Every structure is written in C-alpha cells, then in structure tokens.
Tab-separated table of C-alpha atoms and ligand atoms in Angstrom:
chain	number	residue	atom	x	y	z
A	30	MET	CA	-132.768	-89.602	100.694
A	31	GLY	CA	-129.239	-89.362	99.350
A	32	VAL	CA	-126.800	-91.033	97.261
A	33	SER	CA	-125.969	-94.813	97.021
A	34	PHE	CA	-123.487	-96.648	95.062
A	35	ASN	CA	-124.686	-100.161	94.880
A	36	GLN	CA	-121.832	-102.722	94.193
A	37	VAL	CA	-120.252	-100.505	91.517
A	38	SER	CA	-117.353	-102.060	89.681
A	39	LYS	CA	-115.356	-100.294	86.944
A	40	VAL	CA	-112.853	-102.357	84.753
A	41	PHE	CA	-111.184	-100.180	81.932
A	42	ALA	CA	-110.526	-101.659	78.523
A	43	ASP	CA	-107.096	-102.607	79.484
A	44	GLY	CA	-108.376	-104.895	82.111
A	45	THR	CA	-107.405	-102.391	84.988
A	46	VAL	CA	-109.886	-102.884	87.954
A	47	ALA	CA	-110.309	-99.311	89.221
A	48	LEU	CA	-113.331	-100.024	91.370
A	49	ASN	CA	-114.327	-103.366	93.070
A	50	LYS	CA	-118.084	-103.687	94.181
A	51	LEU	CA	-118.116	-100.198	95.757
A	52	SER	CA	-121.171	-99.906	98.016
A	53	LEU	CA	-121.468	-96.629	99.678
A	54	GLU	CA	-124.445	-94.716	101.005
A	55	PHE	CA	-124.666	-91.170	102.224
A	56	ASP	CA	-127.170	-88.361	102.923
A	57	LYS	CA	-128.021	-84.996	101.361
A	58	GLY	CA	-126.060	-82.237	102.848
A	59	GLU	CA	-123.083	-84.487	103.885
A	60	PHE	CA	-119.460	-83.358	102.986
A	61	VAL	CA	-118.303	-86.837	101.974
A	62	ILE	CA	-114.606	-87.323	101.427
A	63	LEU	CA	-113.121	-90.174	99.147
A	64	LEU	CA	-109.644	-90.702	100.457
A	65	GLY	CA	-106.924	-93.104	99.334
A	66	PRO	CA	-103.636	-93.524	97.826
A	67	SER	CA	-102.965	-92.729	94.277
A	68	GLY	CA	-104.818	-95.268	92.026
A	69	SER	CA	-107.268	-96.379	94.634
A	70	GLY	CA	-110.260	-95.301	92.447
A	71	LYS	CA	-111.331	-91.988	94.102
A	72	THR	CA	-111.521	-90.248	90.766
A	73	THR	CA	-113.249	-93.182	89.099
A	74	ALA	CA	-115.908	-93.077	91.668
A	75	CYS	CA	-116.440	-89.467	91.321
A	76	ARG	CA	-116.650	-89.500	87.589
A	77	ILE	CA	-119.151	-92.548	87.688
A	78	LEU	CA	-121.433	-90.239	89.926
A	79	ALA	CA	-121.129	-87.378	87.634
A	80	GLY	CA	-121.910	-89.523	84.574
A	81	LEU	CA	-118.514	-88.887	83.124
A	82	GLU	CA	-117.709	-92.654	83.279
A	83	GLU	CA	-119.776	-95.770	82.750
A	84	ALA	CA	-119.743	-98.278	85.459
A	85	THR	CA	-119.088	-101.932	84.262
A	86	GLN	CA	-121.391	-103.278	86.777
A	87	GLY	CA	-123.631	-101.962	89.577
A	88	SER	CA	-126.093	-98.788	89.918
A	89	VAL	CA	-126.032	-95.492	91.426
A	90	PHE	CA	-129.082	-93.872	92.941
A	91	VAL	CA	-129.785	-90.362	94.063
A	92	ASP	CA	-132.910	-89.847	96.057
A	93	GLU	CA	-134.116	-93.181	95.247
A	94	ARG	CA	-133.945	-92.747	91.450
A	95	ASP	CA	-131.721	-94.868	89.364
A	96	ILE	CA	-129.354	-92.378	87.544
A	97	THR	CA	-126.810	-95.048	86.339
A	98	GLY	CA	-127.616	-94.566	82.550
A	99	LEU	CA	-128.358	-90.829	82.837
A	100	PRO	CA	-126.109	-88.403	80.860
A	101	PRO	CA	-124.331	-85.796	82.860
A	102	ARG	CA	-126.337	-82.801	82.002
A	103	GLU	CA	-129.587	-84.622	83.597
A	104	ARG	CA	-127.900	-85.422	86.881
A	105	ASN	CA	-127.977	-81.929	88.436
A	106	MET	CA	-124.510	-82.017	89.653
A	107	SER	CA	-121.495	-79.816	89.162
A	108	MET	CA	-117.835	-80.716	89.292
A	109	VAL	CA	-114.717	-78.678	90.220
A	110	PHE	CA	-111.320	-80.470	89.130
A	111	GLN	CA	-107.932	-79.981	90.101
A	112	ASN	CA	-107.260	-78.164	86.896
A	113	TYR	CA	-110.354	-76.283	86.760
A	114	ALA	CA	-110.761	-74.504	83.414
A	115	LEU	CA	-112.238	-71.065	83.669
A	116	TYR	CA	-113.194	-69.592	80.317
A	117	SER	CA	-110.183	-67.266	79.905
A	118	HIS	CA	-112.050	-64.803	77.347
A	119	LYS	CA	-114.911	-64.193	79.744
A	120	SER	CA	-114.737	-62.084	82.838
A	121	VAL	CA	-115.146	-63.579	86.232
A	122	TYR	CA	-118.758	-62.472	86.392
A	123	GLU	CA	-119.428	-64.085	83.107
A	124	ASN	CA	-117.641	-67.371	84.206
A	125	ILE	CA	-120.053	-67.435	87.155
A	126	ALA	CA	-123.196	-66.557	85.361
A	127	TYR	CA	-122.515	-69.005	82.539
A	128	PRO	CA	-124.096	-72.268	83.985
A	129	LEU	CA	-127.248	-69.988	84.756
A	130	ARG	CA	-127.331	-68.718	81.159
A	131	VAL	CA	-127.145	-72.224	79.814
A	132	ARG	CA	-129.932	-73.204	82.040
A	133	LYS	CA	-131.977	-70.076	80.597
A	134	ILE	CA	-132.498	-68.535	84.021
A	135	ALA	CA	-134.001	-64.969	83.888
A	136	LYS	CA	-131.371	-62.141	83.557
A	137	GLY	CA	-132.456	-60.253	86.824
A	138	ASN	CA	-132.114	-63.493	88.666
A	139	ILE	CA	-128.800	-64.309	87.150
A	140	ASP	CA	-127.234	-60.989	88.430
A	141	SER	CA	-128.551	-61.470	92.112
A	142	ARG	CA	-127.322	-65.084	92.134
A	143	VAL	CA	-123.876	-64.257	90.826
A	144	LYS	CA	-123.446	-61.493	93.353
A	145	ASP	CA	-124.709	-63.423	96.160
A	146	ILE	CA	-122.448	-66.365	95.633
A	147	ALA	CA	-119.572	-64.014	94.975
A	148	ARG	CA	-120.107	-62.280	98.276
A	149	VAL	CA	-120.155	-65.779	100.146
A	150	LEU	CA	-116.890	-66.580	98.561
A	151	GLN	CA	-115.308	-63.146	98.908
A	152	ILE	CA	-114.768	-62.395	95.282
A	153	GLU	CA	-117.180	-59.596	94.647
A	154	ASP	CA	-114.266	-57.243	93.854
A	155	LEU	CA	-113.084	-59.518	91.191
A	156	LEU	CA	-116.051	-59.819	89.122
A	157	ASP	CA	-114.561	-57.505	86.221
A	158	ARG	CA	-111.468	-59.309	85.989
A	159	ARG	CA	-110.269	-61.841	83.427
A	160	PRO	CA	-109.119	-65.307	84.850
A	161	SER	CA	-105.555	-64.237	83.819
A	162	GLN	CA	-105.797	-61.455	86.266
A	163	LEU	CA	-106.462	-63.846	89.314
A	164	SER	CA	-104.131	-65.639	91.848
A	165	GLY	CA	-104.422	-69.337	92.174
A	166	GLY	CA	-106.623	-69.119	95.118
A	167	GLN	CA	-108.955	-66.523	93.632
A	168	ALA	CA	-109.345	-68.590	90.477
A	169	GLN	CA	-110.002	-71.548	92.675
A	170	ARG	CA	-112.868	-69.780	94.466
A	171	VAL	CA	-114.325	-68.445	91.084
A	172	ALA	CA	-114.485	-72.206	90.029
A	173	VAL	CA	-116.265	-73.138	93.206
A	174	ALA	CA	-118.741	-70.283	92.599
A	175	ARG	CA	-119.383	-71.244	88.968
A	176	ALA	CA	-119.900	-74.837	90.401
A	177	LEU	CA	-122.398	-73.745	93.098
A	178	VAL	CA	-124.347	-70.796	91.696
A	179	TRP	CA	-126.917	-72.858	89.978
A	180	ASN	CA	-127.781	-74.849	93.137
A	181	PRO	CA	-126.743	-78.376	91.914
A	182	ASP	CA	-128.017	-81.286	94.028
A	183	ILE	CA	-124.453	-82.234	94.429
A	184	CYS	CA	-121.000	-80.579	93.992
A	185	LEU	CA	-118.119	-83.025	93.091
A	186	MET	CA	-114.584	-81.842	93.781
A	187	ASP	CA	-111.568	-83.683	92.493
A	188	GLU	CA	-108.444	-82.565	94.340
A	189	PRO	CA	-109.466	-78.877	93.958
A	190	LEU	CA	-106.991	-77.594	96.364
A	191	SER	CA	-103.905	-79.458	95.141
A	192	ASN	CA	-102.506	-76.506	93.016
A	193	LEU	CA	-102.477	-73.987	95.780
A	194	ASP	CA	-99.454	-73.317	97.897
A	195	ALA	CA	-99.663	-74.601	101.457
A	196	LEU	CA	-100.997	-71.236	103.193
A	197	LEU	CA	-103.463	-70.744	100.579
A	198	ARG	CA	-104.691	-74.559	100.720
A	199	LEU	CA	-105.290	-74.043	104.442
A	200	GLN	CA	-107.233	-70.916	103.912
A	201	THR	CA	-109.386	-72.152	101.021
A	202	ARG	CA	-109.918	-75.419	103.107
A	203	THR	CA	-111.431	-73.479	106.051
A	204	GLU	CA	-113.491	-71.335	103.330
A	205	LEU	CA	-114.841	-74.607	101.784
A	206	LYS	CA	-115.781	-75.658	105.305
A	207	ARG	CA	-117.623	-72.619	106.244
A	208	LEU	CA	-119.282	-72.611	102.683
A	209	HIS	CA	-120.757	-76.179	103.476
A	210	ASP	CA	-121.874	-75.107	106.857
A	211	ASP	CA	-123.608	-72.070	105.398
A	212	LEU	CA	-125.216	-73.532	102.139
A	213	GLY	CA	-125.629	-77.026	103.184
A	214	HIS	CA	-124.965	-78.548	99.786
A	215	THR	CA	-123.930	-81.965	99.386
A	216	PHE	CA	-120.256	-82.094	98.710
A	217	VAL	CA	-118.175	-85.003	97.542
A	218	PHE	CA	-114.570	-84.275	97.658
A	219	VAL	CA	-111.838	-86.334	96.562
A	220	THR	CA	-108.278	-86.151	98.185
A	221	HIS	CA	-105.143	-88.279	98.908
A	222	ASP	CA	-104.575	-85.510	101.818
A	223	GLN	CA	-105.605	-87.174	105.135
A	224	GLU	CA	-105.421	-83.933	106.770
A	225	GLU	CA	-107.870	-82.288	104.406
A	226	ALA	CA	-110.052	-85.316	104.798
A	227	MET	CA	-110.176	-85.178	108.684
A	228	THR	CA	-110.907	-81.334	108.767
A	229	LEU	CA	-113.618	-81.282	106.023
A	230	GLY	CA	-115.240	-84.632	106.078
A	231	THR	CA	-118.655	-85.282	107.765
A	232	ARG	CA	-117.741	-88.736	106.988
A	233	ILE	CA	-114.723	-90.260	105.007
A	234	ALA	CA	-114.711	-93.127	102.682
A	235	VAL	CA	-111.236	-94.769	102.600
A	236	LEU	CA	-110.410	-96.453	99.387
A	237	ASN	CA	-107.770	-98.850	98.590
A	238	GLU	CA	-106.981	-100.738	95.354
A	239	GLY	CA	-110.482	-100.303	94.247
A	240	GLU	CA	-112.301	-101.339	97.453
A	241	LEU	CA	-113.919	-99.402	100.123
A	242	VAL	CA	-112.052	-100.068	103.296
A	243	GLN	CA	-113.845	-98.122	105.822
A	244	PHE	CA	-116.692	-95.392	105.795
A	245	ASP	CA	-116.984	-93.558	108.858
A	246	ILE	CA	-116.835	-90.191	110.747
A	247	PRO	CA	-113.312	-88.705	111.040
A	248	ARG	CA	-112.921	-89.579	114.619
A	249	ARG	CA	-113.670	-93.181	114.239
A	250	ILE	CA	-111.514	-93.363	111.285
A	251	TYR	CA	-108.711	-92.162	113.496
A	252	HIS	CA	-109.455	-93.963	116.692
A	253	GLU	CA	-110.928	-97.101	115.466
A	254	PRO	CA	-109.405	-97.721	112.044
A	255	ALA	CA	-111.116	-100.739	110.667
A	256	THR	CA	-107.942	-102.235	109.171
A	257	ARG	CA	-104.202	-101.991	109.322
A	258	PHE	CA	-104.080	-100.101	106.106
A	259	VAL	CA	-106.436	-97.366	107.543
A	260	ALA	CA	-104.362	-97.198	110.749
A	261	GLU	CA	-101.094	-96.562	108.886
A	262	PHE	CA	-102.576	-94.287	106.218
A	263	ILE	CA	-104.304	-92.033	108.636
A	264	GLY	CA	-102.132	-89.898	111.108
A	265	ARG	CA	-98.468	-88.425	110.825
A	266	PRO	CA	-96.214	-89.869	111.855
A	267	ALA	CA	-98.093	-93.072	111.173
A	268	MET	CA	-99.406	-95.470	113.625
A	269	ASN	CA	-96.459	-97.813	115.259
A	270	ILE	CA	-97.339	-101.359	114.173
A	271	ILE	CA	-95.527	-104.272	115.809
A	272	GLU	CA	-95.952	-107.830	114.644
A	273	GLY	CA	-95.706	-110.294	117.588
A	274	GLU	CA	-97.557	-112.848	119.646
A	275	ILE	CA	-99.923	-112.922	122.557
A	276	THR	CA	-99.294	-115.610	125.264
A	277	GLU	CA	-101.623	-115.233	128.442
A	278	GLY	CA	-102.129	-111.719	128.223
A	279	LEU	CA	-98.499	-110.628	127.204
A	280	PHE	CA	-97.736	-109.436	123.737
A	281	LYS	CA	-94.193	-110.311	122.856
A	282	ALA	CA	-92.060	-109.286	119.668
A	283	ASP	CA	-88.311	-110.291	120.080
A	284	VAL	CA	-87.484	-108.738	123.606
A	285	PHE	CA	-90.160	-106.141	123.477
A	286	GLU	CA	-93.101	-107.268	125.924
A	287	VAL	CA	-96.164	-105.345	126.980
A	288	PRO	CA	-99.206	-106.506	129.017
A	289	VAL	CA	-102.508	-106.606	126.946
A	290	THR	CA	-105.920	-107.248	128.222
A	291	GLY	CA	-108.952	-109.043	126.416
A	292	GLN	CA	-107.001	-110.526	123.611
A	293	PRO	CA	-106.614	-114.244	122.770
A	294	ASP	CA	-103.303	-116.024	122.437
A	295	GLY	CA	-101.756	-116.098	118.910
A	296	PRO	CA	-99.893	-113.970	116.480
A	297	VAL	CA	-101.262	-110.388	115.986
A	298	ALA	CA	-100.053	-107.047	114.929
A	299	MET	CA	-100.197	-104.324	117.768
A	300	GLY	CA	-100.568	-100.618	116.968
A	301	ILE	CA	-100.058	-97.666	118.988
A	302	ARG	CA	-100.216	-94.028	117.991
A	303	PRO	CA	-97.000	-92.031	118.448
A	304	GLU	CA	-98.762	-89.313	120.440
A	305	GLN	CA	-100.487	-91.909	122.765
A	306	ILE	CA	-97.086	-93.429	124.105
A	307	ILE	CA	-96.326	-91.822	127.315
A	308	LEU	CA	-92.598	-90.581	128.063
A	309	LYS	CA	-91.783	-91.170	131.626
A	310	ASP	CA	-88.972	-89.385	133.610
A	311	GLY	CA	-87.694	-92.617	134.945
A	312	PRO	CA	-88.596	-96.363	135.493
A	313	THR	CA	-92.280	-97.431	136.750
A	314	ASP	CA	-94.013	-100.326	137.022
A	315	GLU	CA	-95.743	-100.067	133.781
A	316	ALA	CA	-92.985	-98.296	131.820
A	317	ILE	CA	-90.903	-100.213	129.424
A	318	GLY	CA	-87.214	-99.419	128.735
A	319	PHE	CA	-86.210	-98.385	125.192
A	320	GLU	CA	-82.988	-97.114	123.539
A	321	LEU	CA	-83.183	-93.596	121.911
A	322	ASP	CA	-82.007	-94.133	118.397
A	323	MET	CA	-82.778	-90.719	116.906
A	324	LEU	CA	-84.398	-87.541	117.904
A	325	GLU	CA	-86.219	-85.038	115.527
A	326	LEU	CA	-87.452	-81.622	116.902
A	327	VAL	CA	-90.417	-80.619	114.856
A	328	GLU	CA	-91.580	-77.527	116.879
A	329	PRO	CA	-93.578	-77.578	119.172
A	330	ASP	CA	-93.256	-81.526	119.273
A	331	THR	CA	-90.322	-83.695	119.523
A	332	LEU	CA	-90.253	-87.129	117.665
A	333	LEU	CA	-88.279	-89.972	119.509
A	334	PHE	CA	-87.358	-92.963	117.256
A	335	VAL	CA	-86.787	-95.693	119.824
A	336	ASN	CA	-85.807	-99.264	119.649
A	337	LYS	CA	-85.964	-102.498	121.868
A	338	GLY	CA	-84.652	-105.619	120.173
A	339	ASN	CA	-86.101	-105.671	116.826
A	340	ALA	CA	-89.270	-103.580	117.733
A	341	SER	CA	-89.000	-99.890	116.571
A	342	MET	CA	-91.396	-97.041	117.320
A	343	VAL	CA	-91.784	-93.437	117.036
A	344	VAL	CA	-93.082	-91.420	119.889
A	345	ARG	CA	-94.424	-87.968	119.614
A	346	VAL	CA	-93.732	-86.033	122.640
A	347	MET	CA	-95.428	-82.527	123.251
A	348	ARG	CA	-93.011	-81.025	125.571
A	349	ASP	CA	-89.372	-80.356	126.165
A	350	VAL	CA	-87.351	-83.561	126.382
A	351	GLY	CA	-84.559	-81.827	128.048
A	352	ASP	CA	-81.037	-83.597	127.752
A	353	LEU	CA	-82.122	-86.690	125.991
A	354	VAL	CA	-79.493	-87.664	123.419
A	355	ARG	CA	-79.040	-90.660	121.127
A	356	GLY	CA	-78.218	-93.844	122.996
A	357	SER	CA	-80.209	-92.708	126.119
A	358	GLN	CA	-82.280	-95.192	127.902
A	359	ILE	CA	-85.928	-94.053	128.088
A	360	HIS	CA	-88.979	-95.298	129.762
A	361	LEU	CA	-92.260	-95.452	127.926
A	362	GLU	CA	-95.806	-96.594	128.867
A	363	ILE	CA	-98.093	-97.919	126.250
A	364	PRO	CA	-101.546	-97.501	127.815
A	365	HIS	CA	-104.144	-100.453	127.393
A	366	ARG	CA	-106.756	-98.064	126.024
A	367	PHE	CA	-104.693	-96.812	123.026
A	368	GLN	CA	-103.592	-100.178	122.003
A	369	HIS	CA	-104.999	-101.617	118.483
A	370	PHE	CA	-104.932	-105.168	117.308
A	371	PHE	CA	-104.996	-106.189	113.760
A	372	GLU	CA	-104.859	-109.763	112.131
A	373	ILE	CA	-101.610	-110.694	110.654
A	374	GLY	CA	-103.096	-112.038	107.477
A	375	ASP	CA	-105.937	-109.651	106.300
A	376	GLY	CA	-105.070	-106.851	108.442
A	377	ARG	CA	-108.646	-106.694	110.008
A	378	ARG	CA	-109.252	-104.850	113.322
A	379	ARG	CA	-109.671	-107.398	116.186
A	380	LEU	CA	-112.652	-106.348	118.236
B	16	ATP	P1	-105.045	-90.333	91.881
B	16	ATP	O1	-105.017	-89.946	93.459
B	16	ATP	O2	-103.715	-90.680	91.384
B	16	ATP	O3	-105.762	-89.567	91.023
B	16	ATP	P2	-107.244	-92.093	92.072
B	16	ATP	O4	-107.476	-92.825	93.355
B	16	ATP	O5	-108.266	-90.981	91.740
B	16	ATP	O6	-105.701	-91.758	91.999
B	16	ATP	P3	-108.314	-93.433	89.621
B	16	ATP	O7	-107.925	-92.191	88.743
B	16	ATP	O8	-109.680	-93.524	90.052
B	16	ATP	O9	-107.492	-93.255	91.030
B	16	ATP	O10	-107.823	-94.705	88.910
B	16	ATP	C1	-107.946	-96.003	89.537
B	16	ATP	C2	-107.082	-96.914	88.642
B	16	ATP	O11	-107.726	-97.022	87.357
B	16	ATP	C3	-105.575	-96.655	88.450
B	16	ATP	O12	-104.900	-97.929	88.572
B	16	ATP	C4	-105.578	-96.083	87.208
B	16	ATP	O13	-104.404	-96.228	86.509
B	16	ATP	C5	-106.664	-96.540	86.395
B	16	ATP	N1	-107.256	-95.930	85.252
B	16	ATP	C6	-107.867	-94.747	85.358
B	16	ATP	N2	-108.363	-94.369	84.163
B	16	ATP	C7	-107.952	-95.346	83.209
B	16	ATP	C8	-108.275	-95.581	81.858
B	16	ATP	N3	-108.860	-94.603	81.322
B	16	ATP	N4	-107.839	-96.683	81.389
B	16	ATP	C9	-107.224	-97.585	81.967
B	16	ATP	N5	-106.988	-97.510	83.396
B	16	ATP	C10	-107.372	-96.337	83.997
C-alpha cells in the first residue's frame, strides 16, 4: 500500500527532459522529500503525482490503483505551493472551510473540522481575519490547514516554506513535523534545502537532472551517499573530495598521502566530511601535516581551510583552536571509518 512512480518520464514540448524514468515507491504515512538542485525535476514529479502534468511515459499507482490518467479532482490529494493563493475576499475560516463545502460536507461537520485543524495549527484566533491581515507564517499555516482539513490521501507541498524568513521557516518546519507525527498523513515535500530535507523526511529522494540518484533515510543519505553528487550536495560545508590514486593501501594525490583499507589499486575520488577530520595538538603516527591557508570563525565552530600540495580540504572544528594563524602547520587525522570512495568516471560509491 502506498505510492509508486513506475519509469515515469516527462519530456516537454521544447524537448526538455524534466524526468527520466523515475521509479520511486513509498508507503502511506511517510514524509517523503523530493530534494535536488534547481531544474532537477522535483516540481515536475510532484505535479505528475497531483495530475497537474501528464507523464510522457510510465505510470503512477496509489494503493495499487493506476491513477496515471485520472484528473486531479479524482486523486484525493491536496497541494500547497510556494505561492499559496488564499482567497483574499474570504475569511480564514471560509478559506479553510472551502474544500469541505466543495465536497458537500454537512454544515455541522464543517464547523468542527475547521476548528479542529485550526487548533492543531494554532490559528484558532485568526479565523475571523482576512488573508491580508495575516503574517507570512500565519498565511502559510492557513494554507496548510486548508490542504489538510478534508483528509486527503496525500498532501503535496512544493517549497512551501521558501517565502518565510529564516526564523519563521525554522518554526514552521518544526510545526510541520509535529503535524505529521500527530496526524499521520502522507506528505510529499519538494525542497532544494538539504537541512529541511534532513529534518523533515522519513525518506529523501535525491534527484539530479531528472534522475533519481538515491532514495533512503536521512542518516544513510548523509553517511552513505550513493554517489559523489549526493555526497557533495548534502552537508555544509560540503564533503571534501580529493581525486587521486590508490597503490597498495596508500591513497596519493600529489604530495598528500593517507593509508586506506579494503580498496583496490587505481584512480579514485576520496571523500571525507569536514567535521570528521580530527585536529591534533601536534604530530602523531596517524596525523598528516597540512598548511593552514585560512580560518573562519562560524560560532561555535571554526572552519580551517588547509592545503597539502594540490590537495585542499575544509576542516570543521567544534572547539577553540587557540592561536592558529594563517601559514601554521597543523596535524590532521583522517580516520578510516569516515573515508568514502567514489569512482572517478560515474561518481558511484565504491562498496
Ligand atoms: P526548482 O527547484 O528550480 O523549482 P525543479 O527541480 O522543481 O526546479 P522542475 O520545475 O521540475 O525542476 O523542472 C525540471 C526541468 O524541466 C527544468 O529544466 C525546467 O526548466 C523544465 N521545465 C519545467 N516546466 C517546463 C515547461 N513547461 N516547458 C519546458 N520545460 C520545462
């Protein structure tokens, strides 16, 4: 039971391939994130699920029923867009009640359902206002209330938080997560913000150039990225990637050398996340000497930009680094367990 995209492709009239054989399956009740850079096909996938866009090829199933050809109104899904349009001439109450009225729900029922969802979203005090009298965050919550009040099978959200300022965005994100935990709806949420994806998603579908690159729980997307693209897209600062060659258990890139285990000889890209590199106070058997090129304080962390020959890395240190200055020699450990290896050609993760 759930949703499945089966080899769905979308080619627009001008020849743009927005989706290329997308296959994706998820369960009812999940909070699925479609994540990827601009133009990767997230919105297109969402619109095809909603029935607002027709797939060029492939099919979409919900609960084992083929919905590919169904018009939007027969799909039992609601959608919240980035520019959610509330009806400006209707009160908040009437905006939320509207989908129920359209579905001819009995009057008494409408009142209790509007009030229930308003309570969950903490907008009970706003029910008499007009949309023009709301803050961005309040209007956003009204849009979510309107999308959920009629109990759709699936609620689709396309960058719903991107118009909000940073603080409000964080608060609304937390509210959405609570809402999902409480109500158990199926959410499909489009974003290009990896932090939003990591905090909200039960699973994240990473798209790039119309193709699904990885679909997994946030922890694995972060710790076991399937490709170099995912590795570099998720995490700030991005994972360090150094291209080099392994010879008999030693990875070399110019004068940078680090022992590796369980990897065959040959060219490879090695990855290590900035926060998983260990800054030592002085030379050790395992530590490698680097020159500190630049230092950025991003409280409470410090970012160290270091070089060794042609190899450059960023190190994130979560403590006071004392009197390190530009040009200092520093000693870094790159633990085996945090090393990632990707093929040079197609960027796939090496097992
Ligand atoms: P963003 O984060 O910028 O919204 P996205 O990942 O949601 O991007 P889509 O909107 O799905 O990407 O677009 C995927 C590709 O399809 C892009 O190259 C886009 O330019 C193209 N595209 C979208 N709509 C059309 C259209 N109507 N005609 C032609 N090309 C289109």
